[in-house]
PDB file of N, CA, C and O in Angstrom:
ATOM      1  N   MET G   1     109.624 -81.328-160.780  1.00  0.00           N
ATOM      2  CA  MET G   1     110.609 -81.171-161.644  1.00  0.00           C
ATOM      3  C   MET G   1     111.219 -82.579-161.106  1.00  0.00           C
ATOM      4  O   MET G   1     111.524 -83.056-160.399  1.00  0.00           O
ATOM      5  N   ASN G   2     111.359 -83.088-162.655  1.00  0.00           N
ATOM      6  CA  ASN G   2     112.091 -84.478-162.022  1.00  0.00           C
ATOM      7  C   ASN G   2     113.705 -84.151-162.774  1.00  0.00           C
ATOM      8  O   ASN G   2     114.358 -84.384-163.624  1.00  0.00           O
ATOM      9  N   TYR G   3     114.657 -84.189-161.351  1.00  0.00           N
ATOM     10  CA  TYR G   3     116.161 -83.559-161.870  1.00  0.00           C
ATOM     11  C   TYR G   3     117.109 -85.023-162.399  1.00  0.00           C
ATOM     12  O   TYR G   3     118.078 -84.216-163.035  1.00  0.00           O
ATOM     13  N   LEU G   4     116.519 -85.986-162.039  1.00  0.00           N
ATOM     14  CA  LEU G   4     117.256 -86.943-162.369  1.00  0.00           C
ATOM     15  C   LEU G   4     117.312 -87.620-163.775  1.00  0.00           C
ATOM     16  O   LEU G   4     118.361 -87.516-165.008  1.00  0.00           O
ATOM     17  N   GLU G   5     115.719 -87.175-164.429  1.00  0.00           N
ATOM     18  CA  GLU G   5     115.673 -86.949-165.849  1.00  0.00           C
ATOM     19  C   GLU G   5     116.034 -85.940-166.724  1.00  0.00           C
ATOM     20  O   GLU G   5     117.082 -86.124-167.663  1.00  0.00           O
ATOM     21  N   ILE G   6     116.072 -85.102-166.145  1.00  0.00           N
ATOM     22  CA  ILE G   6     117.091 -83.467-166.465  1.00  0.00           C
ATOM     23  C   ILE G   6     118.550 -83.692-166.794  1.00  0.00           C
ATOM     24  O   ILE G   6     119.304 -83.392-167.367  1.00  0.00           O
ATOM     25  N   ALA G   7     119.128 -84.497-165.326  1.00  0.00           N
ATOM     26  CA  ALA G   7     119.873 -84.460-165.120  1.00  0.00           C
ATOM     27  C   ALA G   7     120.952 -85.159-166.295  1.00  0.00           C
ATOM     28  O   ALA G   7     122.133 -85.401-167.029  1.00  0.00           O
ATOM     29  N   LYS G   8     120.076 -86.464-166.722  1.00  0.00           N
ATOM     30  CA  LYS G   8     121.135 -87.602-167.419  1.00  0.00           C
ATOM     31  C   LYS G   8     120.444 -87.121-168.891  1.00  0.00           C
ATOM     32  O   LYS G   8     121.417 -87.264-169.848  1.00  0.00           O
ATOM     33  N   GLU G   9     119.346 -86.304-169.150  1.00  0.00           N
ATOM     34  CA  GLU G   9     119.451 -85.409-170.783  1.00  0.00           C
ATOM     35  C   GLU G   9     119.981 -84.608-171.130  1.00  0.00           C
ATOM     36  O   GLU G   9     120.580 -84.780-172.091  1.00  0.00           O
ATOM     37  N   HIS G  10     120.666 -83.896-170.274  1.00  0.00           N
ATOM     38  CA  HIS G  10     121.929 -82.722-170.249  1.00  0.00           C
ATOM     39  C   HIS G  10     123.027 -82.817-169.945  1.00  0.00           C
ATOM     40  O   HIS G  10     124.097 -82.407-170.005  1.00  0.00           O
ATOM     41  N   LYS G  11     123.239 -84.292-169.320  1.00  0.00           N
ATOM     42  CA  LYS G  11     124.519 -84.745-168.745  1.00  0.00           C
ATOM     43  C   LYS G  11     125.370 -83.866-167.634  1.00  0.00           C
ATOM     44  O   LYS G  11     126.172 -83.170-167.650  1.00  0.00           O
ATOM     45  N   LEU G  12     124.080 -83.659-166.735  1.00  0.00           N
ATOM     46  CA  LEU G  12     124.687 -82.688-165.635  1.00  0.00           C
ATOM     47  C   LEU G  12     125.673 -83.257-164.467  1.00  0.00           C
ATOM     48  O   LEU G  12     125.155 -84.439-164.242  1.00  0.00           O
ATOM     49  N   ASN G  13     126.344 -82.247-163.990  1.00  0.00           N
ATOM     50  CA  ASN G  13     126.976 -82.715-162.832  1.00  0.00           C
ATOM     51  C   ASN G  13     126.206 -82.293-161.635  1.00  0.00           C
ATOM     52  O   ASN G  13     125.497 -81.668-161.691  1.00  0.00           O
ATOM     53  N   LEU G  14     126.715 -82.877-160.200  1.00  0.00           N
ATOM     54  CA  LEU G  14     126.004 -82.664-159.091  1.00  0.00           C
ATOM     55  C   LEU G  14     125.932 -81.560-158.732  1.00  0.00           C
ATOM     56  O   LEU G  14     124.645 -80.849-157.915  1.00  0.00           O
ATOM     57  N   ILE G  15     126.818 -80.364-158.967  1.00  0.00           N
ATOM     58  CA  ILE G  15     126.960 -79.053-158.665  1.00  0.00           C
ATOM     59  C   ILE G  15     125.131 -78.270-159.661  1.00  0.00           C
ATOM     60  O   ILE G  15     124.919 -77.619-158.968  1.00  0.00           O
ATOM     61  N   GLU G  16     125.683 -78.964-160.818  1.00  0.00           N
ATOM     62  CA  GLU G  16     124.605 -78.128-161.925  1.00  0.00           C
ATOM     63  C   GLU G  16     123.021 -78.753-161.226  1.00  0.00           C
ATOM     64  O   GLU G  16     122.189 -78.084-161.036  1.00  0.00           O
ATOM     65  N   VAL G  17     122.991 -80.225-160.691  1.00  0.00           N
ATOM     66  CA  VAL G  17     121.888 -80.382-159.978  1.00  0.00           C
ATOM     67  C   VAL G  17     121.462 -79.553-159.122  1.00  0.00           C
ATOM     68  O   VAL G  17     120.535 -79.027-158.837  1.00  0.00           O
ATOM     69  N   SER G  18     122.267 -79.377-158.256  1.00  0.00           N
ATOM     70  CA  SER G  18     122.298 -78.591-156.950  1.00  0.00           C
ATOM     71  C   SER G  18     121.762 -77.104-157.434  1.00  0.00           C
ATOM     72  O   SER G  18     120.884 -76.709-156.196  1.00  0.00           O
ATOM     73  N   ILE G  19     122.445 -76.560-158.214  1.00  0.00           N
ATOM     74  CA  ILE G  19     121.771 -75.479-158.528  1.00  0.00           C
ATOM     75  C   ILE G  19     120.384 -75.330-158.905  1.00  0.00           C
ATOM     76  O   ILE G  19     119.617 -74.468-158.911  1.00  0.00           O
ATOM     77  N   LEU G  20     119.976 -76.115-160.168  1.00  0.00           N
ATOM     78  CA  LEU G  20     118.620 -76.678-160.513  1.00  0.00           C
ATOM     79  C   LEU G  20     117.722 -76.553-158.795  1.00  0.00           C
ATOM     80  O   LEU G  20     116.599 -75.949-159.075  1.00  0.00           O
ATOM     81  N   VAL G  21     118.051 -77.105-158.112  1.00  0.00           N
ATOM     82  CA  VAL G  21     117.052 -77.272-156.531  1.00  0.00           C
ATOM     83  C   VAL G  21     117.398 -76.216-156.144  1.00  0.00           C
ATOM     84  O   VAL G  21     116.064 -76.179-155.626  1.00  0.00           O
ATOM     85  N   GLN G  22     118.173 -75.449-156.163  1.00  0.00           N
ATOM     86  CA  GLN G  22     117.774 -73.837-155.876  1.00  0.00           C
ATOM     87  C   GLN G  22     117.696 -73.147-156.286  1.00  0.00           C
ATOM     88  O   GLN G  22     116.663 -72.326-155.328  1.00  0.00           O
ATOM     89  N   LEU G  23     117.383 -73.128-157.312  1.00  0.00           N
ATOM     90  CA  LEU G  23     116.621 -72.045-158.260  1.00  0.00           C
ATOM     91  C   LEU G  23     115.349 -72.676-158.340  1.00  0.00           C
ATOM     92  O   LEU G  23     113.756 -71.605-158.165  1.00  0.00           O
ATOM     93  N   GLN G  24     114.959 -73.570-158.473  1.00  0.00           N
ATOM     94  CA  GLN G  24     113.416 -74.282-158.199  1.00  0.00           C
ATOM     95  C   GLN G  24     112.795 -73.918-156.591  1.00  0.00           C
ATOM     96  O   GLN G  24     111.493 -73.430-156.885  1.00  0.00           O
ATOM     97  N   GLN G  25     113.402 -73.880-155.544  1.00  0.00           N
ATOM     98  CA  GLN G  25     113.286 -73.762-154.599  1.00  0.00           C
ATOM     99  C   GLN G  25     112.692 -72.051-154.233  1.00  0.00           C
ATOM    100  O   GLN G  25     111.539 -71.511-153.748  1.00  0.00           O
ATOM    101  N   ARG G  26     113.401 -71.396-154.997  1.00  0.00           N
ATOM    102  CA  ARG G  26     113.205 -69.933-155.272  1.00  0.00           C
ATOM    103  C   ARG G  26     112.411 -69.300-156.302  1.00  0.00           C
ATOM    104  O   ARG G  26     112.236 -68.142-156.208  1.00  0.00           O
ATOM    105  N   TYR G  27     112.063 -70.149-156.889  1.00  0.00           N
ATOM    106  CA  TYR G  27     111.122 -70.233-158.265  1.00  0.00           C
ATOM    107  C   TYR G  27     109.867 -69.137-157.573  1.00  0.00           C
ATOM    108  O   TYR G  27     109.270 -70.067-156.737  1.00  0.00           O
ATOM    109  N   PRO G  28     109.584 -68.575-158.292  1.00  0.00           N
ATOM    110  CA  PRO G  28     109.837 -67.667-159.599  1.00  0.00           C
ATOM    111  C   PRO G  28     110.829 -66.579-159.420  1.00  0.00           C
ATOM    112  O   PRO G  28     111.078 -65.595-160.888  1.00  0.00           O
ATOM    113  N   ALA G  29     111.125 -66.287-158.549  1.00  0.00           N
ATOM    114  CA  ALA G  29     112.063 -64.992-158.085  1.00  0.00           C
ATOM    115  C   ALA G  29     113.707 -65.747-158.665  1.00  0.00           C
ATOM    116  O   ALA G  29     113.695 -66.825-159.200  1.00  0.00           O
ATOM    117  N   ALA G  30     113.911 -64.740-159.379  1.00  0.00           N
ATOM    118  CA  ALA G  30     115.323 -64.707-159.992  1.00  0.00           C
ATOM    119  C   ALA G  30     116.378 -64.466-158.919  1.00  0.00           C
ATOM    120  O   ALA G  30     116.370 -63.981-157.869  1.00  0.00           O
ATOM    121  N   VAL G  31     117.579 -65.542-158.651  1.00  0.00           N
ATOM    122  CA  VAL G  31     118.759 -64.988-157.848  1.00  0.00           C
ATOM    123  C   VAL G  31     120.259 -64.308-158.250  1.00  0.00           C
ATOM    124  O   VAL G  31     120.297 -65.192-159.536  1.00  0.00           O
ATOM    125  N   SER G  32     120.728 -63.901-157.200  1.00  0.00           N
ATOM    126  CA  SER G  32     122.074 -63.253-157.703  1.00  0.00           C
ATOM    127  C   SER G  32     123.152 -64.771-157.390  1.00  0.00           C
ATOM    128  O   SER G  32     122.368 -65.412-156.581  1.00  0.00           O
ATOM    129  N   MET G  33     124.037 -64.720-157.987  1.00  0.00           N
ATOM    130  CA  MET G  33     124.940 -65.531-158.104  1.00  0.00           C
ATOM    131  C   MET G  33     125.804 -65.656-156.504  1.00  0.00           C
ATOM    132  O   MET G  33     125.792 -67.082-155.644  1.00  0.00           O
ATOM    133  N   GLU G  34     125.407 -64.328-155.596  1.00  0.00           N
ATOM    134  CA  GLU G  34     125.979 -64.797-154.212  1.00  0.00           C
ATOM    135  C   GLU G  34     125.056 -65.376-153.540  1.00  0.00           C
ATOM    136  O   GLU G  34     125.245 -65.721-152.398  1.00  0.00           O
ATOM    137  N   GLU G  35     123.580 -65.124-153.593  1.00  0.00           N
ATOM    138  CA  GLU G  35     122.752 -66.031-153.194  1.00  0.00           C
ATOM    139  C   GLU G  35     122.818 -67.618-153.673  1.00  0.00           C
ATOM    140  O   GLU G  35     122.267 -68.329-152.495  1.00  0.00           O
ATOM    141  N   LEU G  36     123.336 -68.387-154.560  1.00  0.00           N
ATOM    142  CA  LEU G  36     123.305 -69.323-154.708  1.00  0.00           C
ATOM    143  C   LEU G  36     124.607 -70.103-153.847  1.00  0.00           C
ATOM    144  O   LEU G  36     124.574 -70.966-153.445  1.00  0.00           O
ATOM    145  N   THR G  37     125.734 -69.082-153.377  1.00  0.00           N
ATOM    146  CA  THR G  37     126.873 -69.804-152.885  1.00  0.00           C
ATOM    147  C   THR G  37     127.795 -68.300-152.254  1.00  0.00           C
ATOM    148  O   THR G  37     127.576 -67.157-153.058  1.00  0.00           O
ATOM    149  N   THR G  38     127.999 -68.492-151.177  1.00  0.00           N
ATOM    150  CA  THR G  38     128.839 -67.002-150.308  1.00  0.00           C
ATOM    151  C   THR G  38     130.211 -67.748-150.536  1.00  0.00           C
ATOM    152  O   THR G  38     131.332 -67.308-149.547  1.00  0.00           O
ATOM    153  N   ASP G  39     130.510 -68.910-150.668  1.00  0.00           N
ATOM    154  CA  ASP G  39     131.653 -69.519-150.310  1.00  0.00           C
ATOM    155  C   ASP G  39     132.639 -69.055-151.251  1.00  0.00           C
ATOM    156  O   ASP G  39     132.353 -69.772-152.571  1.00  0.00           O
ATOM    157  N   GLU G  40     133.430 -68.556-151.236  1.00  0.00           N
ATOM    158  CA  GLU G  40     134.853 -68.152-152.553  1.00  0.00           C
ATOM    159  C   GLU G  40     135.588 -68.780-152.696  1.00  0.00           C
ATOM    160  O   GLU G  40     135.957 -69.054-154.043  1.00  0.00           O
ATOM    161  N   LYS G  41     135.456 -70.351-152.134  1.00  0.00           N
ATOM    162  CA  LYS G  41     136.727 -71.151-152.737  1.00  0.00           C
ATOM    163  C   LYS G  41     135.395 -71.817-153.747  1.00  0.00           C
ATOM    164  O   LYS G  41     136.096 -72.520-155.059  1.00  0.00           O
ATOM    165  N   VAL G  42     134.546 -72.195-154.085  1.00  0.00           N
ATOM    166  CA  VAL G  42     133.844 -72.892-155.087  1.00  0.00           C
ATOM    167  C   VAL G  42     132.785 -71.857-155.981  1.00  0.00           C
ATOM    168  O   VAL G  42     131.987 -72.132-156.811  1.00  0.00           O
ATOM    169  N   TYR G  43     133.136 -70.385-155.590  1.00  0.00           N
ATOM    170  CA  TYR G  43     131.889 -69.179-156.251  1.00  0.00           C
ATOM    171  C   TYR G  43     132.585 -69.117-157.912  1.00  0.00           C
ATOM    172  O   TYR G  43     131.668 -69.623-158.449  1.00  0.00           O
ATOM    173  N   ARG G  44     133.667 -69.786-157.990  1.00  0.00           N
ATOM    174  CA  ARG G  44     134.013 -69.568-159.653  1.00  0.00           C
ATOM    175  C   ARG G  44     133.474 -71.179-160.426  1.00  0.00           C
ATOM    176  O   ARG G  44     132.824 -71.182-161.585  1.00  0.00           O
ATOM    177  N   GLN G  45     133.407 -71.958-159.599  1.00  0.00           N
ATOM    178  CA  GLN G  45     132.695 -73.601-159.802  1.00  0.00           C
ATOM    179  C   GLN G  45     131.566 -73.193-160.574  1.00  0.00           C
ATOM    180  O   GLN G  45     130.722 -73.430-161.307  1.00  0.00           O
ATOM    181  N   VAL G  46     130.464 -72.752-159.050  1.00  0.00           N
ATOM    182  CA  VAL G  46     129.271 -72.102-159.578  1.00  0.00           C
ATOM    183  C   VAL G  46     128.890 -71.365-160.408  1.00  0.00           C
ATOM    184  O   VAL G  46     127.925 -71.857-161.304  1.00  0.00           O
ATOM    185  N   MET G  47     129.845 -70.542-160.863  1.00  0.00           N
ATOM    186  CA  MET G  47     129.420 -69.533-161.781  1.00  0.00           C
ATOM    187  C   MET G  47     129.505 -70.087-163.280  1.00  0.00           C
ATOM    188  O   MET G  47     128.665 -70.333-164.154  1.00  0.00           O
ATOM    189  N   LYS G  48     130.729 -71.146-163.249  1.00  0.00           N
ATOM    190  CA  LYS G  48     130.729 -71.703-164.382  1.00  0.00           C
ATOM    191  C   LYS G  48     129.740 -72.769-165.070  1.00  0.00           C
ATOM    192  O   LYS G  48     129.340 -72.636-165.985  1.00  0.00           O
ATOM    193  N   ASN G  49     128.891 -73.445-163.595  1.00  0.00           N
ATOM    194  CA  ASN G  49     127.833 -74.218-163.877  1.00  0.00           C
ATOM    195  C   ASN G  49     127.103 -73.640-164.418  1.00  0.00           C
ATOM    196  O   ASN G  49     125.932 -74.022-165.082  1.00  0.00           O
ATOM    197  N   VAL G  50     126.560 -72.099-163.844  1.00  0.00           N
ATOM    198  CA  VAL G  50     125.621 -71.834-163.884  1.00  0.00           C
ATOM    199  C   VAL G  50     125.924 -71.171-165.301  1.00  0.00           C
ATOM    200  O   VAL G  50     124.674 -71.471-165.837  1.00  0.00           O
ATOM    201  N   ASN G  51     126.317 -70.791-165.947  1.00  0.00           N
ATOM    202  CA  ASN G  51     126.358 -70.162-167.146  1.00  0.00           C
ATOM    203  C   ASN G  51     126.292 -71.477-168.534  1.00  0.00           C
ATOM    204  O   ASN G  51     125.675 -71.258-169.218  1.00  0.00           O
ATOM    205  N   THR G  52     126.694 -72.905-167.907  1.00  0.00           N
ATOM    206  CA  THR G  52     126.768 -73.694-168.711  1.00  0.00           C
ATOM    207  C   THR G  52     124.849 -74.057-168.797  1.00  0.00           C
ATOM    208  O   THR G  52     124.645 -74.565-169.961  1.00  0.00           O
ATOM    209  N   LEU G  53     124.107 -74.484-167.494  1.00  0.00           N
ATOM    210  CA  LEU G  53     122.699 -73.947-167.863  1.00  0.00           C
ATOM    211  C   LEU G  53     122.542 -73.097-168.750  1.00  0.00           C
ATOM    212  O   LEU G  53     121.306 -73.972-169.250  1.00  0.00           O
ATOM    213  N   VAL G  54     122.509 -72.030-168.586  1.00  0.00           N
ATOM    214  CA  VAL G  54     122.360 -71.123-169.368  1.00  0.00           C
ATOM    215  C   VAL G  54     122.416 -71.788-170.574  1.00  0.00           C
ATOM    216  O   VAL G  54     121.474 -71.145-171.572  1.00  0.00           O
ATOM    217  N   LYS G  55     123.632 -71.427-171.179  1.00  0.00           N
ATOM    218  CA  LYS G  55     123.978 -72.033-172.443  1.00  0.00           C
ATOM    219  C   LYS G  55     122.692 -73.559-173.254  1.00  0.00           C
ATOM    220  O   LYS G  55     122.697 -73.685-174.017  1.00  0.00           O
ATOM    221  N   LYS G  56     122.864 -74.468-171.888  1.00  0.00           N
ATOM    222  CA  LYS G  56     121.824 -75.783-172.171  1.00  0.00           C
ATOM    223  C   LYS G  56     120.213 -74.989-172.435  1.00  0.00           C
ATOM    224  O   LYS G  56     119.651 -76.054-172.451  1.00  0.00           O
ATOM    225  N   ASP G  57     119.705 -73.788-171.755  1.00  0.00           N
ATOM    226  CA  ASP G  57     118.580 -73.492-172.080  1.00  0.00           C
ATOM    227  C   ASP G  57     117.745 -74.003-170.848  1.00  0.00           C
ATOM    228  O   ASP G  57     116.679 -74.169-171.235  1.00  0.00           O
ATOM    229  N   ILE G  58     118.343 -74.174-169.736  1.00  0.00           N
ATOM    230  CA  ILE G  58     117.492 -74.876-168.478  1.00  0.00           C
ATOM    231  C   ILE G  58     117.243 -73.518-167.492  1.00  0.00           C
ATOM    232  O   ILE G  58     116.397 -73.617-166.711  1.00  0.00           O
ATOM    233  N   VAL G  59     118.291 -72.693-167.755  1.00  0.00           N
ATOM    234  CA  VAL G  59     118.388 -71.393-166.655  1.00  0.00           C
ATOM    235  C   VAL G  59     118.145 -70.485-167.610  1.00  0.00           C
ATOM    236  O   VAL G  59     119.001 -70.152-168.797  1.00  0.00           O
ATOM    237  N   GLU G  60     117.891 -69.244-167.481  1.00  0.00           N
ATOM    238  CA  GLU G  60     117.125 -67.919-167.915  1.00  0.00           C
ATOM    239  C   GLU G  60     118.393 -66.625-167.025  1.00  0.00           C
ATOM    240  O   GLU G  60     118.101 -67.069-165.815  1.00  0.00           O
ATOM    241  N   LYS G  61     118.731 -66.149-167.995  1.00  0.00           N
ATOM    242  CA  LYS G  61     119.751 -64.797-166.857  1.00  0.00           C
ATOM    243  C   LYS G  61     118.949 -63.621-167.175  1.00  0.00           C
ATOM    244  O   LYS G  61     118.604 -63.136-168.082  1.00  0.00           O
ATOM    245  N   ASP G  62     118.527 -62.944-166.091  1.00  0.00           N
ATOM    246  CA  ASP G  62     118.159 -61.608-166.261  1.00  0.00           C
ATOM    247  C   ASP G  62     118.986 -60.697-165.542  1.00  0.00           C
ATOM    248  O   ASP G  62     119.123 -60.380-164.118  1.00  0.00           O
ATOM    249  N   GLU G  63     119.915 -59.953-166.410  1.00  0.00           N
ATOM    250  CA  GLU G  63     120.674 -58.795-165.883  1.00  0.00           C
ATOM    251  C   GLU G  63     121.429 -59.555-165.159  1.00  0.00           C
ATOM    252  O   GLU G  63     122.368 -60.384-166.055  1.00  0.00           O
ATOM    253  N   HIS G  64     121.455 -59.539-163.836  1.00  0.00           N
ATOM    254  CA  HIS G  64     122.811 -60.090-162.762  1.00  0.00           C
ATOM    255  C   HIS G  64     122.118 -61.509-162.151  1.00  0.00           C
ATOM    256  O   HIS G  64     122.706 -61.830-161.124  1.00  0.00           O
ATOM    257  N   LYS G  65     120.906 -61.643-162.559  1.00  0.00           N
ATOM    258  CA  LYS G  65     120.496 -62.441-161.848  1.00  0.00           C
ATOM    259  C   LYS G  65     119.853 -63.935-162.500  1.00  0.00           C
ATOM    260  O   LYS G  65     119.901 -63.946-163.650  1.00  0.00           O
ATOM    261  N   TYR G  66     119.536 -65.217-162.073  1.00  0.00           N
ATOM    262  CA  TYR G  66     119.311 -66.228-162.463  1.00  0.00           C
ATOM    263  C   TYR G  66     118.217 -67.112-162.332  1.00  0.00           C
ATOM    264  O   TYR G  66     117.450 -66.984-161.013  1.00  0.00           O
ATOM    265  N   ARG G  67     117.458 -67.569-163.247  1.00  0.00           N
ATOM    266  CA  ARG G  67     115.567 -68.391-162.630  1.00  0.00           C
ATOM    267  C   ARG G  67     115.743 -69.326-163.979  1.00  0.00           C
ATOM    268  O   ARG G  67     116.461 -69.342-164.799  1.00  0.00           O
ATOM    269  N   LEU G  68     115.088 -70.558-163.192  1.00  0.00           N
ATOM    270  CA  LEU G  68     114.787 -71.452-164.197  1.00  0.00           C
ATOM    271  C   LEU G  68     113.903 -71.262-164.938  1.00  0.00           C
ATOM    272  O   LEU G  68     113.113 -70.581-164.475  1.00  0.00           O
ATOM    273  N   LYS G  69     114.105 -71.924-165.895  1.00  0.00           N
ATOM    274  CA  LYS G  69     113.259 -71.759-167.238  1.00  0.00           C
ATOM    275  C   LYS G  69     112.095 -73.139-166.894  1.00  0.00           C
ATOM    276  O   LYS G  69     112.406 -73.828-166.598  1.00  0.00           O
ATOM    277  N   LYS G  70     111.383 -72.447-167.115  1.00  0.00           N
ATOM    278  CA  LYS G  70     110.007 -73.118-166.899  1.00  0.00           C
ATOM    279  C   LYS G  70     109.046 -73.793-168.413  1.00  0.00           C
ATOM    280  O   LYS G  70     109.117 -72.232-169.041  1.00  0.00           O
TER     281      LYS G  70
END
């Protein structure tokens, strides 16, 4: 996966790219928000960015877990 191309194409920020890297490492497993971050200070921002990735059709949501779309 070429993160630079995806980031440019979808105008992603560094947090969103970081989320993609984490999801790629765990693929094909779906992961919960708590698996993406345990830091309460950034939890809301990560949640917002994950939802943005879902809206951009890069990540899919399955119940309360997320997976990279292939």
